C-alpha cells in the first residue's frame, strides 16, 4: 500500500487531504515530532489507497514540461504593494497580499483560501477563507510551521458556489492541481493559484525551540515569524507585556531551517512551477550572498500562465502594486539556494527512490536534465549525503 509506505518512510507532508477524502477512516493529528500525520482507524482498500496516492502531493507532482531552472516564465518583474502599510506588514513586498485584495475588491473571485493562525492560539495554523480586505491582511505574514490545510477542502468546495484564489506553498499548489484533476467538477471554483517560494516546512517543535531562546518557560500568546519590516523579526509576545525577538538569520538560519521534514529535503519544486503566479523575496546581494539586513520589502513576481500575467498587469494598472523590469539572472542571484536546489534534486532523490521502490511520481519537472548540469563535486556530495540520510 503506497500511503502506508509513505508514512513508514516519513515522507508524508501532513496536508490532511486523506482525511478530506475518507473522513470516516482517517484523521490528521499532530505527532511528537511537531508534524501532522494521518492516523487510519481502519485499513484502506486497494482502490482507496490508489485513489489517495493519485492525489497526494507528497507522491504525485505533474509538471508541464517546463524549460530552464525556473519553469515557465511568461512575465517577470520586481514589485511591491503600493499600500505602504501592507508593504511593511507583509513578509516581503506585499505583492501576494495586494493581488489577493485586488481579486476580492474587483469581484474576480469570491474568496481567498490562505494559511493563517488558529484563533486564540499562538502556534497552530489552519486554512482560512478570507472574504474581505481585513481578512486577507489579518493572514498576511508567512507561517513557518505545518498546516493540515486540506483536511476539509472537499467539504468547503462542496458546500457553496463560491469561487476562490488559492495561496500556498508549491506542494499545496500541487495538491490543488491534483484535486481539480481528480474532481473536475471543482475546477471552476479555483480560479487562481498563487505560490510563494519555499525552502521547506519546519516542525512546530522548531517554533517552540525558537521562542524558548528567550529563557521564558510559559508559552507566548502571540507569535509572528516575519514581517513588520523586511525580512522582519521573529517575535513572541506574552500576556504580561514581555516580548522576545530573533532576526532572520537567527530564526530561520539557525533554528527553523534546520528542522525540516524529510520530504521537504527531497522537494523537486520550491519555486511554484504549477501556479499561475509565483512570488519570492527579491533579496539584495552582498558579497555574492543574499543580504538580510532590514530594508523596504521587494518581491520578484513570475507569471506562469496568461491569466497570471493579466492579473499582474491589471493590479499594476489599478495601482495595487508597483512593478519594474527584472532580468532573469537576478532570480538566481537573489535566490542562490533555489537555483542550486533544482540542479541537485536528482541526486537527492536517487537513494530515496531506490529505498522506497520508486514511490514518488514526479513528472515533467526536468529533474534529470537539470541534474546532469550540476557540477560533479556538488552532485557527488549531495548523493552521498542523501544516501546516509535515507539509509
GROMACS .gro file of C-alpha atoms in nm:
model
  391
    1UNK     CA    1   0.000   0.000   0.000
    2UNK     CA    2   0.152   0.330  -0.111
    3UNK     CA    3   0.013   0.551   0.166
    4UNK     CA    4   0.143   0.318   0.437
    5UNK     CA    5   0.486   0.320   0.270
    6UNK     CA    6   0.474   0.700   0.252
    7UNK     CA    7   0.410   0.724   0.626
    8UNK     CA    8   0.657   0.450   0.718
    9UNK     CA    9   0.934   0.625   0.524
   10UNK     CA   10   0.846   0.957   0.694
   11UNK     CA   11   0.761   1.127   0.365
   12UNK     CA   12   0.409   1.249   0.446
   13UNK     CA   13   0.358   1.626   0.414
   14UNK     CA   14   0.074   1.629   0.668
   15UNK     CA   15  -0.155   1.822   0.436
   16UNK     CA   16  -0.472   1.648   0.560
   17UNK     CA   17  -0.606   1.562   0.216
   18UNK     CA   18  -0.653   1.194   0.304
   19UNK     CA   19  -0.887   1.297   0.588
   20UNK     CA   20  -1.094   1.508   0.349
   21UNK     CA   21  -1.128   1.217   0.107
   22UNK     CA   22  -1.206   0.948   0.367
   23UNK     CA   23  -1.311   1.125   0.690
   24UNK     CA   24  -1.463   0.811   0.839
   25UNK     CA   25  -1.133   0.625   0.810
   26UNK     CA   26  -0.864   0.889   0.857
   27UNK     CA   27  -0.782   1.172   1.097
   28UNK     CA   28  -0.483   1.405   1.069
   29UNK     CA   29  -0.309   1.450   1.405
   30UNK     CA   30  -0.003   1.627   1.539
   31UNK     CA   31   0.276   1.385   1.629
   32UNK     CA   32   0.557   1.415   1.885
   33UNK     CA   33   0.796   1.542   1.617
   34UNK     CA   34   0.580   1.850   1.559
   35UNK     CA   35   0.440   1.746   1.220
   36UNK     CA   36   0.091   1.642   1.115
   37UNK     CA   37   0.045   1.276   1.021
   38UNK     CA   38  -0.264   1.079   0.916
   39UNK     CA   39  -0.395   0.812   1.156
   40UNK     CA   40  -0.617   0.548   0.997
   41UNK     CA   41  -0.893   0.391   1.204
   42UNK     CA   42  -0.916   0.100   0.960
   43UNK     CA   43  -0.712  -0.025   0.669
   44UNK     CA   44  -0.763   0.124   0.326
   45UNK     CA   45  -0.876  -0.097   0.043
   46UNK     CA   46  -0.654  -0.123  -0.262
   47UNK     CA   47  -0.888   0.110  -0.452
   48UNK     CA   48  -0.894   0.366  -0.170
   49UNK     CA   49  -0.516   0.361  -0.140
   50UNK     CA   50  -0.481   0.410  -0.515
   51UNK     CA   51  -0.730   0.697  -0.508
   52UNK     CA   52  -0.543   0.885  -0.234
   53UNK     CA   53  -0.197   0.820  -0.379
   54UNK     CA   54  -0.304   0.965  -0.716
   55UNK     CA   55  -0.393   1.293  -0.542
   56UNK     CA   56  -0.135   1.303  -0.261
   57UNK     CA   57   0.107   1.594  -0.327
   58UNK     CA   58   0.388   1.413  -0.144
   59UNK     CA   59   0.371   1.135  -0.405
   60UNK     CA   60   0.232   1.293  -0.720
   61UNK     CA   61   0.352   1.613  -0.887
   62UNK     CA   62   0.271   1.663  -1.253
   63UNK     CA   63   0.456   1.943  -1.427
   64UNK     CA   64   0.413   2.089  -1.773
   65UNK     CA   65   0.744   2.004  -1.939
   66UNK     CA   66   0.896   2.327  -1.813
   67UNK     CA   67   1.209   2.461  -1.972
   68UNK     CA   68   1.500   2.601  -1.770
   69UNK     CA   69   1.570   2.609  -1.400
   70UNK     CA   70   1.283   2.844  -1.316
   71UNK     CA   71   0.993   2.682  -1.501
   72UNK     CA   72   0.757   2.859  -1.740
   73UNK     CA   73   0.803   3.236  -1.735
   74UNK     CA   74   0.558   3.443  -1.937
   75UNK     CA   75   0.631   3.762  -1.747
   76UNK     CA   76   0.887   3.861  -1.485
   77UNK     CA   77   0.911   4.172  -1.274
   78UNK     CA   78   1.013   4.305  -0.936
   79UNK     CA   79   0.731   4.454  -0.735
   80UNK     CA   80   0.583   4.565  -0.406
   81UNK     CA   81   0.250   4.681  -0.269
   82UNK     CA   82   0.150   5.040  -0.339
   83UNK     CA   83  -0.004   5.043   0.011
   84UNK     CA   84   0.287   5.126   0.241
   85UNK     CA   85   0.117   4.968   0.543
   86UNK     CA   86   0.074   4.639   0.359
   87UNK     CA   87   0.429   4.653   0.227
   88UNK     CA   88   0.557   4.699   0.581
   89UNK     CA   89   0.335   4.436   0.745
   90UNK     CA   90   0.377   4.162   0.485
   91UNK     CA   91   0.660   3.908   0.499
   92UNK     CA   92   0.829   4.070   0.199
   93UNK     CA   93   0.698   4.323  -0.052
   94UNK     CA   94   0.326   4.263  -0.003
   95UNK     CA   95   0.255   4.168  -0.366
   96UNK     CA   96   0.077   3.845  -0.267
   97UNK     CA   97  -0.148   4.031  -0.025
   98UNK     CA   98  -0.223   4.308  -0.273
   99UNK     CA   99  -0.308   4.066  -0.554
  100UNK     CA  100  -0.549   3.886  -0.321
  101UNK     CA  101  -0.713   4.215  -0.221
  102UNK     CA  102  -0.739   4.315  -0.588
  103UNK     CA  103  -0.918   3.988  -0.671
  104UNK     CA  104  -1.170   4.039  -0.388
  105UNK     CA  105  -1.235   4.410  -0.432
  106UNK     CA  106  -1.285   4.373  -0.807
  107UNK     CA  107  -1.514   4.072  -0.757
  108UNK     CA  108  -1.298   3.846  -0.973
  109UNK     CA  109  -1.324   3.578  -0.704
  110UNK     CA  110  -1.550   3.546  -0.401
  111UNK     CA  111  -1.284   3.443  -0.153
  112UNK     CA  112  -0.919   3.368  -0.085
  113UNK     CA  113  -0.800   3.036   0.057
  114UNK     CA  114  -0.483   3.102   0.256
  115UNK     CA  115  -0.293   2.997   0.568
  116UNK     CA  116  -0.342   3.170   0.900
  117UNK     CA  117  -0.305   3.108   1.270
  118UNK     CA  118  -0.593   2.945   1.456
  119UNK     CA  119  -0.787   3.200   1.661
  120UNK     CA  120  -0.670   3.230   2.022
  121UNK     CA  121  -0.372   3.006   1.951
  122UNK     CA  122  -0.024   3.149   1.902
  123UNK     CA  123   0.119   2.835   1.738
  124UNK     CA  124  -0.115   2.624   1.523
  125UNK     CA  125  -0.212   2.706   1.165
  126UNK     CA  126  -0.517   2.629   0.953
  127UNK     CA  127  -0.678   2.704   0.617
  128UNK     CA  128  -0.855   3.039   0.624
  129UNK     CA  129  -1.137   3.156   0.399
  130UNK     CA  130  -1.087   3.530   0.353
  131UNK     CA  131  -1.369   3.738   0.206
  132UNK     CA  132  -1.256   4.094   0.276
  133UNK     CA  133  -0.951   4.319   0.272
  134UNK     CA  134  -0.927   4.295   0.651
  135UNK     CA  135  -0.942   3.914   0.643
  136UNK     CA  136  -0.658   3.899   0.392
  137UNK     CA  137  -0.436   4.143   0.581
  138UNK     CA  138  -0.501   3.955   0.905
  139UNK     CA  139  -0.337   3.649   0.744
  140UNK     CA  140  -0.070   3.836   0.550
  141UNK     CA  141   0.251   3.715   0.713
  142UNK     CA  142   0.432   3.387   0.646
  143UNK     CA  143   0.384   3.096   0.886
  144UNK     CA  144   0.696   2.880   0.906
  145UNK     CA  145   0.519   2.578   1.054
  146UNK     CA  146   0.287   2.294   0.943
  147UNK     CA  147  -0.078   2.330   0.849
  148UNK     CA  148  -0.322   2.048   0.773
  149UNK     CA  149  -0.464   2.271   0.503
  150UNK     CA  150  -0.675   2.023   0.315
  151UNK     CA  151  -0.848   1.824   0.589
  152UNK     CA  152  -1.180   1.992   0.499
  153UNK     CA  153  -1.111   2.103   0.142
  154UNK     CA  154  -1.371   1.884  -0.031
  155UNK     CA  155  -1.633   1.991   0.222
  156UNK     CA  156  -1.551   2.357   0.152
  157UNK     CA  157  -1.571   2.313  -0.224
  158UNK     CA  158  -1.895   2.115  -0.199
  159UNK     CA  159  -2.070   2.343   0.049
  160UNK     CA  160  -2.113   2.657  -0.161
  161UNK     CA  161  -2.098   2.806  -0.509
  162UNK     CA  162  -1.816   3.049  -0.433
  163UNK     CA  163  -1.503   3.087  -0.643
  164UNK     CA  164  -1.158   3.120  -0.489
  165UNK     CA  165  -0.796   3.210  -0.539
  166UNK     CA  166  -0.563   2.977  -0.352
  167UNK     CA  167  -0.237   3.100  -0.193
  168UNK     CA  168   0.013   2.846  -0.066
  169UNK     CA  169   0.346   2.667  -0.090
  170UNK     CA  170   0.441   2.484  -0.411
  171UNK     CA  171   0.337   2.147  -0.266
  172UNK     CA  172   0.000   2.299  -0.171
  173UNK     CA  173  -0.045   2.412  -0.532
  174UNK     CA  174   0.038   2.057  -0.644
  175UNK     CA  175  -0.238   1.931  -0.412
  176UNK     CA  176  -0.492   2.176  -0.557
  177UNK     CA  177  -0.396   2.073  -0.911
  178UNK     CA  178  -0.431   1.704  -0.821
  179UNK     CA  179  -0.770   1.767  -0.658
  180UNK     CA  180  -0.912   1.953  -0.957
  181UNK     CA  181  -0.775   1.687  -1.194
  182UNK     CA  182  -0.938   1.405  -0.995
  183UNK     CA  183  -1.253   1.607  -0.923
  184UNK     CA  184  -1.304   1.815  -1.240
  185UNK     CA  185  -1.636   1.945  -1.107
  186UNK     CA  186  -1.433   2.177  -0.883
  187UNK     CA  187  -1.202   2.318  -1.148
  188UNK     CA  188  -1.410   2.633  -1.198
  189UNK     CA  189  -1.404   2.705  -0.824
  190UNK     CA  190  -1.028   2.758  -0.801
  191UNK     CA  191  -0.976   3.043  -1.046
  192UNK     CA  192  -0.618   3.135  -0.950
  193UNK     CA  193  -0.326   2.966  -0.778
  194UNK     CA  194  -0.056   3.190  -0.630
  195UNK     CA  195   0.257   3.026  -0.491
  196UNK     CA  196   0.519   3.157  -0.257
  197UNK     CA  197   0.877   3.032  -0.288
  198UNK     CA  198   0.954   2.774  -0.021
  199UNK     CA  199   1.275   2.630   0.125
  200UNK     CA  200   1.093   2.376   0.342
  201UNK     CA  201   0.844   2.348   0.628
  202UNK     CA  202   0.986   2.343   0.984
  203UNK     CA  203   0.815   2.148   1.261
  204UNK     CA  204   0.612   2.311   1.537
  205UNK     CA  205   0.886   2.191   1.772
  206UNK     CA  206   1.126   2.425   1.589
  207UNK     CA  207   0.898   2.720   1.662
  208UNK     CA  208   0.887   2.626   2.031
  209UNK     CA  209   1.266   2.590   2.033
  210UNK     CA  210   1.295   2.938   1.879
  211UNK     CA  211   1.084   3.124   2.136
  212UNK     CA  212   1.245   2.927   2.418
  213UNK     CA  213   1.571   3.100   2.334
  214UNK     CA  214   1.412   3.370   2.549
  215UNK     CA  215   1.453   3.153   2.860
  216UNK     CA  216   1.084   3.204   2.936
  217UNK     CA  217   0.906   2.879   3.028
  218UNK     CA  218   0.546   2.984   2.975
  219UNK     CA  219   0.407   2.986   2.620
  220UNK     CA  220   0.351   3.323   2.450
  221UNK     CA  221   0.006   3.443   2.345
  222UNK     CA  222   0.115   3.583   2.007
  223UNK     CA  223   0.389   3.497   1.760
  224UNK     CA  224   0.498   3.605   1.414
  225UNK     CA  225   0.781   3.469   1.202
  226UNK     CA  226   0.848   3.767   0.974
  227UNK     CA  227   0.700   4.095   0.859
  228UNK     CA  228   0.666   4.445   1.003
  229UNK     CA  229   0.982   4.513   0.805
  230UNK     CA  230   1.185   4.310   0.555
  231UNK     CA  231   1.273   4.042   0.630
  232UNK     CA  232   1.134   4.139   0.969
  233UNK     CA  233   1.184   3.980   1.309
  234UNK     CA  234   1.066   3.656   1.462
  235UNK     CA  235   0.871   3.792   1.758
  236UNK     CA  236   0.696   3.624   2.050
  237UNK     CA  237   0.477   3.823   2.290
  238UNK     CA  238   0.343   3.734   2.634
  239UNK     CA  239   0.026   3.841   2.809
  240UNK     CA  240   0.213   4.046   3.068
  241UNK     CA  241   0.385   4.258   2.801
  242UNK     CA  242   0.712   4.064   2.772
  243UNK     CA  243   0.844   4.011   2.421
  244UNK     CA  244   1.136   3.833   2.255
  245UNK     CA  245   1.281   3.872   1.906
  246UNK     CA  246   1.525   3.697   1.674
  247UNK     CA  247   1.649   3.830   1.343
  248UNK     CA  248   1.602   3.627   1.023
  249UNK     CA  249   1.945   3.466   1.036
  250UNK     CA  250   1.892   3.364   1.397
  251UNK     CA  251   1.540   3.227   1.350
  252UNK     CA  252   1.543   3.067   1.005
  253UNK     CA  253   1.916   3.017   0.959
  254UNK     CA  254   1.997   2.864   1.298
  255UNK     CA  255   1.672   2.704   1.417
  256UNK     CA  256   1.369   2.679   1.187
  257UNK     CA  257   1.551   2.589   0.866
  258UNK     CA  258   1.734   2.306   1.040
  259UNK     CA  259   1.422   2.114   1.142
  260UNK     CA  260   1.256   2.025   0.813
  261UNK     CA  261   1.071   1.706   0.727
  262UNK     CA  262   1.247   1.450   0.504
  263UNK     CA  263   1.006   1.508   0.216
  264UNK     CA  264   1.091   1.880   0.215
  265UNK     CA  265   1.458   1.792   0.176
  266UNK     CA  266   1.366   1.590  -0.135
  267UNK     CA  267   1.137   1.854  -0.284
  268UNK     CA  268   1.158   1.894  -0.664
  269UNK     CA  269   0.974   2.226  -0.670
  270UNK     CA  270   1.036   2.504  -0.421
  271UNK     CA  271   0.953   2.773  -0.680
  272UNK     CA  272   0.584   2.718  -0.755
  273UNK     CA  273   0.610   2.588  -1.111
  274UNK     CA  274   0.245   2.476  -1.120
  275UNK     CA  275   0.098   2.810  -1.011
  276UNK     CA  276  -0.040   3.095  -1.219
  277UNK     CA  277   0.192   3.332  -1.032
  278UNK     CA  278   0.500   3.257  -0.821
  279UNK     CA  279   0.631   3.516  -0.576
  280UNK     CA  280   0.954   3.525  -0.377
  281UNK     CA  281   1.185   3.756  -0.187
  282UNK     CA  282   1.390   3.973  -0.422
  283UNK     CA  283   1.685   3.985  -0.185
  284UNK     CA  284   1.963   4.233  -0.240
  285UNK     CA  285   2.303   4.065  -0.255
  286UNK     CA  286   2.620   4.133  -0.062
  287UNK     CA  287   2.947   3.959  -0.147
  288UNK     CA  288   2.754   3.713  -0.362
  289UNK     CA  289   2.504   3.619  -0.089
  290UNK     CA  290   2.152   3.743  -0.006
  291UNK     CA  291   2.157   4.045   0.222
  292UNK     CA  292   1.911   4.005   0.510
  293UNK     CA  293   1.962   4.350   0.663
  294UNK     CA  294   1.637   4.539   0.719
  295UNK     CA  295   1.505   4.741   0.425
  296UNK     CA  296   1.182   4.804   0.234
  297UNK     CA  297   1.036   4.479   0.107
  298UNK     CA  298   1.059   4.373  -0.257
  299UNK     CA  299   0.921   4.069  -0.438
  300UNK     CA  300   1.012   3.917  -0.765
  301UNK     CA  301   0.696   3.810  -0.944
  302UNK     CA  302   0.675   3.537  -1.208
  303UNK     CA  303   0.365   3.492  -1.424
  304UNK     CA  304   0.349   3.134  -1.548
  305UNK     CA  305   0.012   3.149  -1.726
  306UNK     CA  306  -0.165   3.408  -1.938
  307UNK     CA  307  -0.425   3.474  -1.671
  308UNK     CA  308  -0.147   3.518  -1.416
  309UNK     CA  309   0.021   3.772  -1.643
  310UNK     CA  310  -0.309   3.954  -1.695
  311UNK     CA  311  -0.368   3.970  -1.319
  312UNK     CA  312  -0.028   4.129  -1.256
  313UNK     CA  313  -0.086   4.387  -1.529
  314UNK     CA  314  -0.435   4.473  -1.406
  315UNK     CA  315  -0.326   4.508  -1.044
  316UNK     CA  316  -0.037   4.729  -1.153
  317UNK     CA  317  -0.257   4.943  -1.378
  318UNK     CA  318  -0.506   4.995  -1.094
  319UNK     CA  319  -0.229   5.094  -0.850
  320UNK     CA  320  -0.247   4.793  -0.620
  321UNK     CA  321   0.116   4.703  -0.690
  322UNK     CA  322   0.424   4.878  -0.820
  323UNK     CA  323   0.632   4.685  -1.075
  324UNK     CA  324   0.958   4.735  -1.257
  325UNK     CA  325   1.153   4.522  -1.509
  326UNK     CA  326   1.373   4.244  -1.375
  327UNK     CA  327   1.640   4.044  -1.557
  328UNK     CA  328   1.612   3.664  -1.537
  329UNK     CA  329   1.959   3.621  -1.388
  330UNK     CA  330   1.851   3.839  -1.094
  331UNK     CA  331   1.645   3.550  -0.957
  332UNK     CA  332   1.947   3.322  -0.930
  333UNK     CA  333   2.147   3.600  -0.762
  334UNK     CA  334   1.879   3.670  -0.501
  335UNK     CA  335   1.778   3.303  -0.460
  336UNK     CA  336   2.101   3.101  -0.497
  337UNK     CA  337   1.965   2.820  -0.278
  338UNK     CA  338   1.668   2.759  -0.509
  339UNK     CA  339   1.892   2.773  -0.818
  340UNK     CA  340   2.124   2.508  -0.674
  341UNK     CA  341   1.839   2.304  -0.534
  342UNK     CA  342   1.683   2.244  -0.874
  343UNK     CA  343   2.010   2.105  -1.009
  344UNK     CA  344   2.068   1.877  -0.711
  345UNK     CA  345   1.717   1.731  -0.677
  346UNK     CA  346   1.809   1.430  -0.892
  347UNK     CA  347   2.099   1.338  -0.665
  348UNK     CA  348   1.886   1.369  -0.352
  349UNK     CA  349   1.612   1.152  -0.498
  350UNK     CA  350   1.816   0.857  -0.631
  351UNK     CA  351   1.876   0.686  -0.291
  352UNK     CA  352   1.523   0.761  -0.173
  353UNK     CA  353   1.360   0.619  -0.484
  354UNK     CA  354   1.569   0.305  -0.457
  355UNK     CA  355   1.477   0.253  -0.092
  356UNK     CA  356   1.104   0.325  -0.144
  357UNK     CA  357   1.081   0.124  -0.469
  358UNK     CA  358   1.013   0.436  -0.673
  359UNK     CA  359   0.722   0.552  -0.462
  360UNK     CA  360   0.740   0.918  -0.568
  361UNK     CA  361   0.598   1.017  -0.906
  362UNK     CA  362   0.745   1.348  -1.020
  363UNK     CA  363   0.666   1.407  -1.387
  364UNK     CA  364   0.769   1.674  -1.638
  365UNK     CA  365   0.983   1.872  -1.394
  366UNK     CA  366   1.312   1.837  -1.584
  367UNK     CA  367   1.476   1.674  -1.284
  368UNK     CA  368   1.714   1.454  -1.485
  369UNK     CA  369   1.814   1.717  -1.740
  370UNK     CA  370   1.891   1.976  -1.473
  371UNK     CA  371   2.063   1.718  -1.254
  372UNK     CA  372   2.307   1.640  -1.531
  373UNK     CA  373   2.402   2.010  -1.539
  374UNK     CA  374   2.510   2.013  -1.173
  375UNK     CA  375   2.881   2.032  -1.105
  376UNK     CA  376   3.026   1.690  -1.025
  377UNK     CA  377   3.155   1.771  -0.678
  378UNK     CA  378   2.822   1.912  -0.557
  379UNK     CA  379   2.632   1.623  -0.715
  380UNK     CA  380   2.859   1.364  -0.552
  381UNK     CA  381   2.840   1.528  -0.208
  382UNK     CA  382   2.461   1.550  -0.236
  383UNK     CA  383   2.432   1.186  -0.342
  384UNK     CA  384   2.648   1.068  -0.050
  385UNK     CA  385   2.465   1.289   0.200
  386UNK     CA  386   2.125   1.175   0.078
  387UNK     CA  387   2.232   0.809   0.089
  388UNK     CA  388   2.338   0.847   0.453
  389UNK     CA  389   2.016   1.029   0.540
  390UNK     CA  390   1.791   0.775   0.369
  391UNK     CA  391   1.965   0.452   0.466
   0.00000   0.00000   0.00000
